[in-house]
Amino acid sequence: MGANAIPPPGTRRPLGGLRRALIAGALGALGTITALAIQVPADAAESTLGAAAAQSGRYFGTAIAGNKLGDSAYTTIANREFNMVTAENEMKIDATEPQRGQFSFGSGDRIYNWAVQNGKRVRGHTLAWHSQQPGWMQSLSGSSLRQAMIDHINGVMAHYKGKIYAWDVVNEAYADGNSGGRRDSNLQRTGNDWIEVAFRTARNADPSAKLCYNDYNIENWTWAKTQGVYNMVRDFKQRGVPIDCVGFQSHFNSGSPYNSNFRTTLQNFAALGVDVAITELDIQGASATTYANVTNDCLAVSRCVGITVWGVRDTDSWRSGDTPLLFDGNGNKKAAYNSVLNALNAASPGPGPSQTPTTPPTSPPPGGGQIRGVASGRCLDVPNSSTTDGTQVQLWDCHSATNQQWASTSAGELRVYGNKCLDAGGTGNGAVVQIYSCWGGDNQKWRLNGDGTIVGVQSGLCLDAVGSGTANGTKLQLYSCWGGDNQKWTRTG
């Protein structure tokens, strides 16, 4: 490794569009997008990366730059191929809090809105990092900097609460070289517990988001940096520090080459009880063989939840001179693209990581019936008869229209319109309950209990009328079961 190791990615990524004012899309608040895709038959071969990854319950994502959303060639490829989005720079510290206590989400929201409007989930990147700090944060130290970090995490996560699939809570905290220790940064100098504090703060700020540690040059199992991060994650899991996932940036190049022990690394981290993800993949020269190997490494580890490439076309890459991505500058598919697609299509189908094997979705029984709240006497209703994924359900006066007709399936789903499922947008108290295309995940399965409660299989929480409300338009959420009538329901039909 040593001097040949790739430098911290953030220090070289172009920031051209980061500081320009971006007008947020005029979209209403959208619920969390939790589904990957509608599952397909086991023997199907998909023609796009996202759909092919979804066959095994995984995602295939990309980094999106806000200043390129006006490029139709760029957005056409991104929308067609990927089902997970990470903002390249727009959710980092300098973009979201340019002045202390004054948050700016226009750029991040533009990417978030584009993603959910196009049926994609979003990874948040990043909350605590030594790089791309605004000047005011760089000038702080000690307890003042520590408090600023906490306030930043709370402010950003509050804005996106319930909307982000996973956050890179802490980024690149370990040193290059052979020490296996922490990077000497202003955050590290606030005290060795700063990473733990960041994760505990993040869990309290949004219990429904997965919390990840993210770093580069931790793919090779024999490297000291890898072992240092592994020991931290093991310690956190033993002591109950909330950490759900580890992101491996995977910027492979001649100084930091792909090694076949990457699969061992993924397996060993997953064995600690965390999900693993390939979060910023690019490969110098875009070797088709290496891209296939990396993809197969993820597919071989049940807790590898997905792969994100860091950019769409070679010309969009922060390492454009290395031509490291799956599409050339003209948007043409490269040999590496075909090798990845073939590997994804060859994977064993199944529910994928962090899901329980289930019966494939079946056609709903004809008709269906209403689900009526005991406290309100009003029915579970899709506002304005919307069929848009992510629409949060509500209470409304009962009527006979199809947006109030819910059919149970043998898989435990509650379906409306025949192909949309009642879907939990998280696993914590307050998680939105919405409609989404049925895909077989446990967040779309419900237990209808004899006491009138409807409990989410994934979360163990009850379907709940927010604030014990009974009026038209009261939203539905998940909440700890407590026996109140706002958590009890009757079915007709």
Short mmCIF file of C-alpha atoms in Angstrom, two decimals:
data_model
loop_
_atom_site.label_atom_id
_atom_site.label_comp_id
_atom_site.label_asym_id
_atom_site.label_seq_id
_atom_site.Cartn_x
_atom_site.Cartn_y
_atom_site.Cartn_z
CA MET A 1 0.00 0.00 0.00
CA GLY A 2 2.17 2.86 1.30
CA ALA A 3 2.78 5.73 -1.07
CA ASN A 4 1.06 3.99 -3.96
CA ALA A 5 -2.31 3.83 -2.23
CA ILE A 6 -5.02 5.97 -3.77
CA PRO A 7 -5.49 9.27 -1.89
CA PRO A 8 -8.74 10.06 -0.10
CA PRO A 9 -11.38 10.22 -2.84
CA GLY A 10 -13.06 13.34 -1.52
CA THR A 11 -9.96 15.42 -2.01
CA ARG A 12 -10.03 14.92 -5.78
CA ARG A 13 -13.68 14.77 -6.69
CA PRO A 14 -14.70 17.73 -8.83
CA LEU A 15 -16.93 20.18 -7.00
CA GLY A 16 -18.06 22.19 -10.02
CA GLY A 17 -21.75 21.99 -9.36
CA LEU A 18 -21.53 21.82 -5.60
CA ARG A 19 -21.43 25.51 -4.84
CA ARG A 20 -23.83 26.67 -7.52
CA ALA A 21 -27.35 27.33 -6.39
CA LEU A 22 -29.64 24.54 -7.50
CA ILE A 23 -33.37 24.95 -7.59
CA ALA A 24 -35.11 22.11 -5.79
CA GLY A 25 -37.74 20.29 -7.81
CA ALA A 26 -41.23 21.46 -7.00
CA LEU A 27 -42.29 18.13 -5.59
CA GLY A 28 -44.38 17.42 -2.57
CA ALA A 29 -43.04 15.47 0.36
CA LEU A 30 -42.53 11.91 -0.75
CA GLY A 31 -42.40 8.89 1.52
CA THR A 32 -39.42 6.61 1.82
CA ILE A 33 -38.81 4.38 -1.16
CA THR A 34 -38.13 1.01 0.37
CA ALA A 35 -38.71 -1.52 -2.37
CA LEU A 36 -35.96 -2.58 -4.73
CA ALA A 37 -38.06 -3.81 -7.61
CA ILE A 38 -40.86 -6.20 -8.39
CA GLN A 39 -39.36 -9.67 -8.20
CA VAL A 40 -39.22 -11.69 -11.39
CA PRO A 41 -39.32 -15.42 -12.07
CA ALA A 42 -36.20 -17.32 -11.13
CA ASP A 43 -35.20 -18.09 -14.70
CA ALA A 44 -35.62 -14.54 -16.02
CA ALA A 45 -32.66 -12.62 -17.44
CA GLU A 46 -32.98 -8.89 -16.91
CA SER A 47 -31.62 -6.29 -19.30
CA THR A 48 -30.63 -3.55 -16.82
CA LEU A 49 -28.30 -3.57 -13.83
CA GLY A 50 -30.87 -2.59 -11.21
CA ALA A 51 -33.44 -5.14 -12.34
CA ALA A 52 -30.80 -7.88 -12.59
CA ALA A 53 -29.54 -7.14 -9.07
CA ALA A 54 -33.08 -7.13 -7.70
CA GLN A 55 -33.52 -10.78 -8.71
CA SER A 56 -31.36 -11.70 -5.71
CA GLY A 57 -32.78 -8.94 -3.51
CA ARG A 58 -29.86 -6.57 -4.01
CA TYR A 59 -29.56 -3.13 -5.54
CA PHE A 60 -27.23 -1.65 -8.16
CA GLY A 61 -26.77 2.08 -7.75
CA THR A 62 -24.79 5.08 -8.88
CA ALA A 63 -23.57 8.44 -7.64
CA ILE A 64 -25.54 11.35 -9.06
CA ALA A 65 -24.24 14.90 -9.51
CA GLY A 66 -26.94 17.54 -9.30
CA ASN A 67 -25.42 19.73 -11.99
CA LYS A 68 -25.83 16.89 -14.51
CA LEU A 69 -29.55 16.32 -14.00
CA GLY A 70 -30.17 18.62 -16.94
CA ASP A 71 -28.18 16.31 -19.23
CA SER A 72 -30.75 14.04 -20.86
CA ALA A 73 -28.17 11.46 -21.97
CA TYR A 74 -26.92 11.24 -18.37
CA THR A 75 -30.35 10.95 -16.79
CA THR A 76 -31.58 8.45 -19.38
CA ILE A 77 -28.81 6.01 -18.48
CA ALA A 78 -29.10 6.66 -14.75
CA ASN A 79 -32.86 6.21 -14.71
CA ARG A 80 -32.79 3.08 -16.86
CA GLU A 81 -29.95 1.21 -15.19
CA PHE A 82 -29.86 1.98 -11.47
CA ASN A 83 -32.25 1.54 -8.54
CA MET A 84 -30.20 3.22 -5.78
CA VAL A 85 -28.81 6.75 -5.75
CA THR A 86 -26.06 8.44 -3.73
CA ALA A 87 -25.54 12.19 -3.97
CA GLU A 88 -21.96 12.71 -5.11
CA ASN A 89 -21.34 15.93 -3.14
CA GLU A 90 -24.71 17.50 -2.36
CA MET A 91 -25.34 15.89 1.04
CA LYS A 92 -21.81 16.43 2.38
CA ILE A 93 -21.07 18.81 5.22
CA ASP A 94 -20.09 21.93 3.26
CA ALA A 95 -23.14 21.57 1.02
CA THR A 96 -25.72 21.05 3.77
CA GLU A 97 -24.44 23.45 6.47
CA PRO A 98 -22.41 26.19 4.77
CA GLN A 99 -22.80 28.42 7.83
CA ARG A 100 -23.08 27.09 11.35
CA GLY A 101 -26.68 26.39 12.21
CA GLN A 102 -27.86 27.48 8.75
CA PHE A 103 -28.74 24.40 6.75
CA SER A 104 -29.11 24.31 2.99
CA PHE A 105 -30.84 21.33 1.42
CA GLY A 106 -31.73 22.60 -2.03
CA SER A 107 -29.02 20.66 -3.84
CA GLY A 108 -29.52 17.47 -1.87
CA ASP A 109 -33.28 17.67 -2.23
CA ARG A 110 -32.98 18.03 -5.99
CA ILE A 111 -31.19 14.70 -6.18
CA TYR A 112 -33.47 13.06 -3.62
CA ASN A 113 -36.59 14.22 -5.45
CA TRP A 114 -35.26 13.04 -8.81
CA ALA A 115 -34.51 9.64 -7.29
CA VAL A 116 -37.86 9.01 -5.63
CA GLN A 117 -39.78 10.46 -8.57
CA ASN A 118 -38.12 7.75 -10.63
CA GLY A 119 -38.71 4.94 -8.16
CA LYS A 120 -35.25 4.75 -6.62
CA ARG A 121 -34.00 4.61 -3.06
CA VAL A 122 -31.32 6.93 -1.68
CA ARG A 123 -28.15 6.40 0.35
CA GLY A 124 -27.05 9.39 2.41
CA HIS A 125 -23.40 10.46 2.09
CA THR A 126 -21.93 11.64 4.47
CA LEU A 127 -22.48 13.06 7.97
CA ALA A 128 -19.08 13.16 9.74
CA TRP A 129 -15.87 13.47 7.72
CA HIS A 130 -12.54 15.24 8.03
CA SER A 131 -12.78 16.47 4.42
CA GLN A 132 -15.14 18.91 2.67
CA GLN A 133 -15.89 20.66 5.93
CA PRO A 134 -16.99 24.29 5.58
CA GLY A 135 -14.55 26.90 6.76
CA TRP A 136 -16.43 27.59 9.97
CA MET A 137 -16.13 23.93 11.01
CA GLN A 138 -12.45 23.76 10.08
CA SER A 139 -11.80 26.61 12.52
CA LEU A 140 -13.28 24.73 15.47
CA SER A 141 -11.66 22.24 17.82
CA GLY A 142 -12.31 20.34 21.02
CA SER A 143 -15.76 20.39 22.60
CA SER A 144 -16.99 23.09 20.24
CA LEU A 145 -16.21 20.93 17.19
CA ARG A 146 -17.72 17.89 18.88
CA GLN A 147 -20.97 19.75 19.48
CA ALA A 148 -20.94 21.06 15.92
CA MET A 149 -20.65 17.47 14.64
CA ILE A 150 -23.58 16.38 16.79
CA ASP A 151 -25.69 19.34 15.71
CA HIS A 152 -24.88 18.69 12.05
CA ILE A 153 -25.90 15.04 12.26
CA ASN A 154 -29.15 15.97 13.99
CA GLY A 155 -29.95 18.75 11.54
CA VAL A 156 -29.37 16.77 8.36
CA MET A 157 -31.01 13.58 9.58
CA ALA A 158 -34.05 15.47 10.85
CA HIS A 159 -34.57 16.93 7.37
CA TYR A 160 -34.39 13.51 5.71
CA LYS A 161 -35.93 11.47 8.53
CA GLY A 162 -37.70 8.38 7.25
CA LYS A 163 -36.55 9.03 3.67
CA ILE A 164 -32.99 7.71 3.48
CA TYR A 165 -32.27 3.98 3.21
CA ALA A 166 -28.81 4.16 4.79
CA TRP A 167 -26.41 6.88 5.92
CA ASP A 168 -22.63 6.88 5.70
CA VAL A 169 -22.46 8.24 9.23
CA VAL A 170 -18.66 8.37 9.42
CA ASN A 171 -16.40 8.45 6.37
CA GLU A 172 -12.68 7.67 6.04
CA ALA A 173 -11.68 7.82 9.71
CA TYR A 174 -8.76 5.37 9.48
CA ALA A 175 -5.19 6.13 8.40
CA ASP A 176 -3.44 4.81 5.31
CA GLY A 177 -0.25 2.86 5.84
CA ASN A 178 0.63 0.11 8.25
CA SER A 179 -0.50 1.50 11.61
CA GLY A 180 -4.06 0.19 11.53
CA GLY A 181 -4.99 3.26 13.57
CA ARG A 182 -7.18 6.30 13.26
CA ARG A 183 -6.49 9.19 10.90
CA ASP A 184 -5.14 12.30 12.63
CA SER A 185 -8.03 14.67 11.92
CA ASN A 186 -9.69 17.54 13.73
CA LEU A 187 -12.57 15.19 14.58
CA GLN A 188 -10.19 12.55 15.98
CA ARG A 189 -8.57 15.19 18.17
CA THR A 190 -11.92 15.82 19.90
CA GLY A 191 -11.50 12.39 21.54
CA ASN A 192 -11.28 8.77 20.49
CA ASP A 193 -14.99 8.23 21.16
CA TRP A 194 -16.07 10.60 18.38
CA ILE A 195 -17.10 7.82 15.99
CA GLU A 196 -19.19 6.12 18.65
CA VAL A 197 -20.85 9.44 19.52
CA ALA A 198 -21.64 10.02 15.85
CA PHE A 199 -23.35 6.64 15.52
CA ARG A 200 -25.33 6.99 18.74
CA THR A 201 -26.45 10.47 17.68
CA ALA A 202 -27.50 9.15 14.28
CA ARG A 203 -29.54 6.30 15.75
CA ASN A 204 -31.48 8.71 17.93
CA ALA A 205 -31.97 11.11 15.03
CA ASP A 206 -33.53 8.55 12.65
CA PRO A 207 -34.08 5.04 14.04
CA SER A 208 -35.32 3.77 10.66
CA ALA A 209 -32.11 4.47 8.69
CA LYS A 210 -29.30 1.94 8.42
CA LEU A 211 -26.09 3.38 9.85
CA CYS A 212 -22.85 2.67 7.97
CA TYR A 213 -19.13 3.22 8.35
CA ASN A 214 -17.56 3.95 4.93
CA ASP A 215 -13.90 3.86 3.86
CA TYR A 216 -11.43 3.16 1.03
CA ASN A 217 -8.45 0.77 1.00
CA ILE A 218 -10.19 -1.63 3.37
CA GLU A 219 -10.96 -4.24 0.71
CA ASN A 220 -7.74 -6.27 1.07
CA TRP A 221 -8.06 -8.49 4.14
CA THR A 222 -4.30 -8.48 4.83
CA TRP A 223 -3.94 -4.70 5.09
CA ALA A 224 -3.56 -3.04 8.47
CA LYS A 225 -6.21 -0.44 7.67
CA THR A 226 -8.74 -3.19 6.98
CA GLN A 227 -7.92 -4.86 10.29
CA GLY A 228 -8.24 -1.58 12.15
CA VAL A 229 -11.75 -0.97 10.84
CA TYR A 230 -12.68 -4.62 11.47
CA ASN A 231 -11.58 -4.34 15.09
CA MET A 232 -13.64 -1.17 15.54
CA VAL A 233 -16.78 -2.78 14.12
CA ARG A 234 -16.28 -5.89 16.25
CA ASP A 235 -15.89 -3.69 19.35
CA PHE A 236 -19.00 -1.70 18.47
CA LYS A 237 -21.09 -4.84 18.01
CA GLN A 238 -19.83 -6.30 21.30
CA ARG A 239 -20.66 -3.12 23.23
CA GLY A 240 -23.98 -2.39 21.56
CA VAL A 241 -22.89 0.71 19.66
CA PRO A 242 -25.45 1.07 16.84
CA ILE A 243 -23.81 0.15 13.54
CA ASP A 244 -25.71 -1.66 10.80
CA CYS A 245 -23.40 -1.73 7.80
CA VAL A 246 -19.92 -1.18 6.44
CA GLY A 247 -19.30 0.42 3.07
CA PHE A 248 -16.28 -0.57 0.98
CA GLN A 249 -15.57 2.24 -1.48
CA SER A 250 -13.62 -0.07 -3.83
CA HIS A 251 -11.64 2.48 -5.84
CA PHE A 252 -9.39 -0.13 -7.46
CA ASN A 253 -6.28 1.02 -9.31
CA SER A 254 -2.63 0.11 -9.79
CA GLY A 255 -1.67 1.40 -6.35
CA SER A 256 -4.66 -0.20 -4.64
CA PRO A 257 -5.49 -3.21 -6.84
CA TYR A 258 -8.33 -5.67 -6.56
CA ASN A 259 -7.32 -8.78 -4.64
CA SER A 260 -9.23 -12.04 -4.65
CA ASN A 261 -9.34 -11.95 -0.83
CA PHE A 262 -11.96 -9.17 -1.10
CA ARG A 263 -14.61 -11.87 -0.75
CA THR A 264 -12.97 -13.00 2.49
CA THR A 265 -13.08 -9.41 3.73
CA LEU A 266 -16.78 -9.09 2.97
CA GLN A 267 -17.52 -12.45 4.60
CA ASN A 268 -15.57 -11.63 7.75
CA PHE A 269 -17.23 -8.27 8.25
CA ALA A 270 -20.68 -9.76 7.58
CA ALA A 271 -19.97 -12.43 10.20
CA LEU A 272 -19.83 -9.63 12.79
CA GLY A 273 -23.55 -9.07 12.20
CA VAL A 274 -23.48 -6.08 9.83
CA ASP A 275 -24.56 -5.64 6.24
CA VAL A 276 -21.79 -4.93 3.76
CA ALA A 277 -22.02 -2.86 0.59
CA ILE A 278 -19.74 -1.79 -2.26
CA THR A 279 -20.35 1.93 -2.16
CA GLU A 280 -18.13 3.84 -4.66
CA LEU A 281 -16.92 1.27 -7.17
CA ASP A 282 -14.64 2.30 -10.02
CA ILE A 283 -11.83 0.25 -11.56
CA GLN A 284 -8.89 1.74 -13.44
CA GLY A 285 -9.22 0.67 -17.07
CA ALA A 286 -12.61 -0.94 -16.35
CA SER A 287 -11.39 -4.53 -16.65
CA ALA A 288 -14.40 -6.70 -17.48
CA THR A 289 -12.87 -9.57 -15.50
CA THR A 290 -12.30 -7.47 -12.40
CA TYR A 291 -15.78 -5.96 -12.55
CA ALA A 292 -17.25 -9.47 -12.77
CA ASN A 293 -15.08 -10.65 -9.87
CA VAL A 294 -16.20 -7.79 -7.64
CA THR A 295 -19.84 -8.42 -8.52
CA ASN A 296 -19.51 -12.14 -7.79
CA ASP A 297 -17.81 -11.38 -4.48
CA CYS A 298 -20.88 -9.42 -3.40
CA LEU A 299 -23.26 -12.08 -4.69
CA ALA A 300 -21.38 -14.75 -2.71
CA VAL A 301 -22.01 -12.99 0.61
CA SER A 302 -25.62 -13.11 1.76
CA ARG A 303 -25.33 -9.83 3.68
CA CYS A 304 -23.85 -7.90 0.77
CA VAL A 305 -26.85 -5.70 0.05
CA GLY A 306 -25.71 -4.04 -3.15
CA ILE A 307 -23.20 -2.26 -5.34
CA THR A 308 -22.89 1.43 -6.22
CA VAL A 309 -20.61 2.69 -8.99
CA TRP A 310 -19.20 6.19 -8.48
CA GLY A 311 -20.59 7.89 -11.55
CA VAL A 312 -22.52 7.07 -14.71
CA ARG A 313 -20.12 7.57 -17.66
CA ASP A 314 -16.34 7.80 -17.75
CA THR A 315 -16.60 11.53 -18.34
CA ASP A 316 -18.63 11.88 -15.14
CA SER A 317 -16.00 10.15 -13.02
CA TRP A 318 -13.71 11.96 -10.56
CA ARG A 319 -11.05 9.70 -12.15
CA SER A 320 -12.09 10.27 -15.75
CA GLY A 321 -8.56 9.76 -17.06
CA ASP A 322 -8.66 6.18 -15.78
CA THR A 323 -11.84 5.40 -17.80
CA PRO A 324 -13.06 3.40 -14.78
CA LEU A 325 -16.82 3.08 -15.25
CA LEU A 326 -19.31 0.88 -17.10
CA PHE A 327 -20.27 3.42 -19.78
CA ASP A 328 -17.87 5.36 -21.99
CA GLY A 329 -18.06 9.12 -22.44
CA ASN A 330 -20.64 8.72 -25.21
CA GLY A 331 -22.88 6.62 -23.00
CA ASN A 332 -22.08 3.33 -24.72
CA LYS A 333 -22.00 0.12 -22.70
CA LYS A 334 -18.49 -1.23 -22.21
CA ALA A 335 -17.40 -4.86 -21.96
CA ALA A 336 -17.37 -4.41 -18.18
CA TYR A 337 -21.08 -3.58 -18.28
CA ASN A 338 -21.87 -6.88 -19.97
CA SER A 339 -19.72 -8.82 -17.51
CA VAL A 340 -21.53 -7.28 -14.55
CA LEU A 341 -24.98 -7.82 -16.07
CA ASN A 342 -24.16 -11.45 -16.85
CA ALA A 343 -22.91 -12.05 -13.32
CA LEU A 344 -26.06 -10.52 -11.80
CA ASN A 345 -28.32 -12.57 -14.06
CA ALA A 346 -26.43 -15.75 -13.21
CA ALA A 347 -26.93 -15.26 -9.46
CA SER A 348 -29.21 -17.57 -7.57
CA PRO A 349 -32.59 -15.89 -7.18
CA GLY A 350 -33.99 -15.36 -3.76
CA PRO A 351 -35.05 -12.82 -1.17
CA GLY A 352 -31.49 -11.55 -0.82
CA PRO A 353 -29.73 -10.05 2.17
CA SER A 354 -31.51 -9.19 5.41
CA GLN A 355 -34.77 -10.73 4.24
CA THR A 356 -36.54 -13.93 5.14
CA PRO A 357 -37.41 -16.44 2.41
CA THR A 358 -41.05 -16.04 1.57
CA THR A 359 -43.68 -17.34 -0.74
CA PRO A 360 -43.49 -15.43 -4.05
CA PRO A 361 -46.23 -12.84 -4.46
CA THR A 362 -49.45 -14.36 -5.71
CA SER A 363 -52.38 -12.86 -7.51
CA PRO A 364 -54.63 -11.27 -4.90
CA PRO A 365 -58.01 -12.80 -4.29
CA PRO A 366 -60.75 -11.05 -6.20
CA GLY A 367 -62.41 -8.07 -4.64
CA GLY A 368 -60.97 -7.36 -1.23
CA GLY A 369 -62.49 -5.34 1.52
CA GLN A 370 -62.19 -2.28 3.70
CA ILE A 371 -59.96 -1.92 6.75
CA ARG A 372 -61.80 0.26 9.24
CA GLY A 373 -60.26 1.97 12.28
CA VAL A 374 -61.99 1.12 15.55
CA ALA A 375 -61.34 4.55 17.08
CA SER A 376 -62.26 6.59 14.03
CA GLY A 377 -64.75 4.48 12.12
CA ARG A 378 -62.89 5.61 9.01
CA CYS A 379 -61.18 3.43 6.44
CA LEU A 380 -57.62 2.81 5.35
CA ASP A 381 -57.43 4.97 2.22
CA VAL A 382 -54.93 5.85 -0.53
CA PRO A 383 -55.18 9.65 -0.94
CA ASN A 384 -56.76 10.82 -4.19
CA SER A 385 -56.78 7.23 -5.50
CA SER A 386 -53.06 7.67 -6.23
CA THR A 387 -51.10 4.76 -7.66
CA THR A 388 -47.72 6.44 -7.11
CA ASP A 389 -45.14 4.47 -5.16
CA GLY A 390 -44.44 6.16 -1.83
CA THR A 391 -47.93 7.60 -1.28
CA GLN A 392 -48.59 7.57 2.48
CA VAL A 393 -51.95 6.04 3.40
CA GLN A 394 -54.52 7.82 5.55
CA LEU A 395 -57.89 7.56 7.27
CA TRP A 396 -60.91 8.67 5.25
CA ASP A 397 -64.68 8.27 5.25
CA CYS A 398 -65.47 4.78 4.04
CA HIS A 399 -66.77 4.29 0.49
CA SER A 400 -66.73 1.57 -2.15
CA ALA A 401 -63.94 2.88 -4.42
CA THR A 402 -60.92 0.71 -5.22
CA ASN A 403 -58.50 2.88 -3.20
CA GLN A 404 -60.09 1.45 -0.05
CA GLN A 405 -60.25 -2.19 -1.15
CA TRP A 406 -57.48 -4.25 0.48
CA ALA A 407 -56.95 -7.92 -0.35
CA SER A 408 -54.90 -10.29 1.77
CA THR A 409 -52.52 -12.71 0.04
CA SER A 410 -51.08 -16.00 1.23
CA ALA A 411 -47.70 -14.26 1.52
CA GLY A 412 -49.06 -11.90 4.19
CA GLU A 413 -49.42 -8.86 1.95
CA LEU A 414 -52.26 -6.34 1.93
CA ARG A 415 -52.78 -5.38 -1.71
CA VAL A 416 -54.67 -2.49 -3.25
CA TYR A 417 -55.37 -2.09 -7.01
CA GLY A 418 -54.08 -5.68 -7.38
CA ASN A 419 -50.37 -4.78 -7.66
CA LYS A 420 -49.60 -2.25 -4.91
CA CYS A 421 -48.77 -3.38 -1.37
CA LEU A 422 -49.13 -1.78 2.01
CA ASP A 423 -45.47 -1.00 2.69
CA ALA A 424 -43.52 0.08 5.79
CA GLY A 425 -40.97 2.82 5.10
CA GLY A 426 -38.79 1.82 8.05
CA THR A 427 -38.67 -0.26 11.21
CA GLY A 428 -38.82 2.40 13.95
CA ASN A 429 -41.59 4.32 15.66
CA GLY A 430 -43.00 6.89 13.26
CA ALA A 431 -42.02 5.06 10.07
CA VAL A 432 -44.42 5.96 7.28
CA VAL A 433 -46.90 3.40 5.97
CA GLN A 434 -47.38 3.80 2.24
CA ILE A 435 -48.18 1.95 -0.95
CA TYR A 436 -45.45 0.50 -3.10
CA SER A 437 -45.10 -2.00 -5.93
CA CYS A 438 -45.22 -5.48 -4.44
CA TRP A 439 -41.81 -7.17 -4.31
CA GLY A 440 -41.96 -9.74 -1.50
CA GLY A 441 -39.99 -7.98 1.25
CA ASP A 442 -40.85 -8.41 4.92
CA ASN A 443 -41.66 -4.69 5.11
CA GLN A 444 -44.70 -5.57 2.95
CA LYS A 445 -45.95 -8.41 5.15
CA TRP A 446 -48.44 -8.04 7.96
CA ARG A 447 -49.97 -10.17 10.72
CA LEU A 448 -53.72 -9.67 11.20
CA ASN A 449 -54.23 -10.46 14.87
CA GLY A 450 -57.30 -11.54 16.77
CA ASP A 451 -57.16 -8.45 18.98
CA GLY A 452 -57.65 -6.24 15.92
CA THR A 453 -54.05 -5.11 15.57
CA ILE A 454 -52.15 -5.25 12.30
CA VAL A 455 -48.44 -5.83 12.96
CA GLY A 456 -45.55 -5.43 10.54
CA VAL A 457 -43.60 -8.67 10.15
CA GLN A 458 -40.27 -6.88 9.72
CA SER A 459 -40.65 -4.36 12.55
CA GLY A 460 -43.01 -6.00 15.07
CA LEU A 461 -44.75 -2.61 15.35
CA CYS A 462 -48.44 -1.86 14.97
CA LEU A 463 -50.31 -0.04 12.22
CA ASP A 464 -51.17 3.21 14.02
CA ALA A 465 -53.20 6.36 13.36
CA VAL A 466 -50.79 9.24 13.98
CA GLY A 467 -51.46 11.12 17.21
CA SER A 468 -54.50 8.91 17.89
CA GLY A 469 -56.20 11.02 15.23
CA THR A 470 -59.66 10.18 13.97
CA ALA A 471 -60.23 12.87 11.33
CA ASN A 472 -60.18 12.58 7.57
CA GLY A 473 -56.59 12.81 6.36
CA THR A 474 -54.98 11.36 9.50
CA LYS A 475 -51.80 9.64 8.34
CA LEU A 476 -50.85 6.06 9.18
CA GLN A 477 -47.52 5.01 10.67
CA LEU A 478 -45.79 2.22 12.54
CA TYR A 479 -45.70 2.50 16.32
CA SER A 480 -45.04 0.33 19.36
CA CYS A 481 -48.15 -1.71 20.13
CA TRP A 482 -49.92 -0.43 23.25
CA GLY A 483 -53.53 -1.56 22.93
CA GLY A 484 -55.15 1.74 21.98
CA ASP A 485 -58.15 1.82 19.68
CA ASN A 486 -56.12 3.85 17.17
CA GLN A 487 -54.18 0.61 16.62
CA LYS A 488 -57.23 -1.63 16.21
CA TRP A 489 -58.94 -2.43 12.93
CA THR A 490 -61.87 -4.39 11.56
CA ARG A 491 -62.09 -5.89 8.09
CA THR A 492 -65.04 -6.19 5.78
CA GLY A 493 -65.29 -8.38 2.74
#
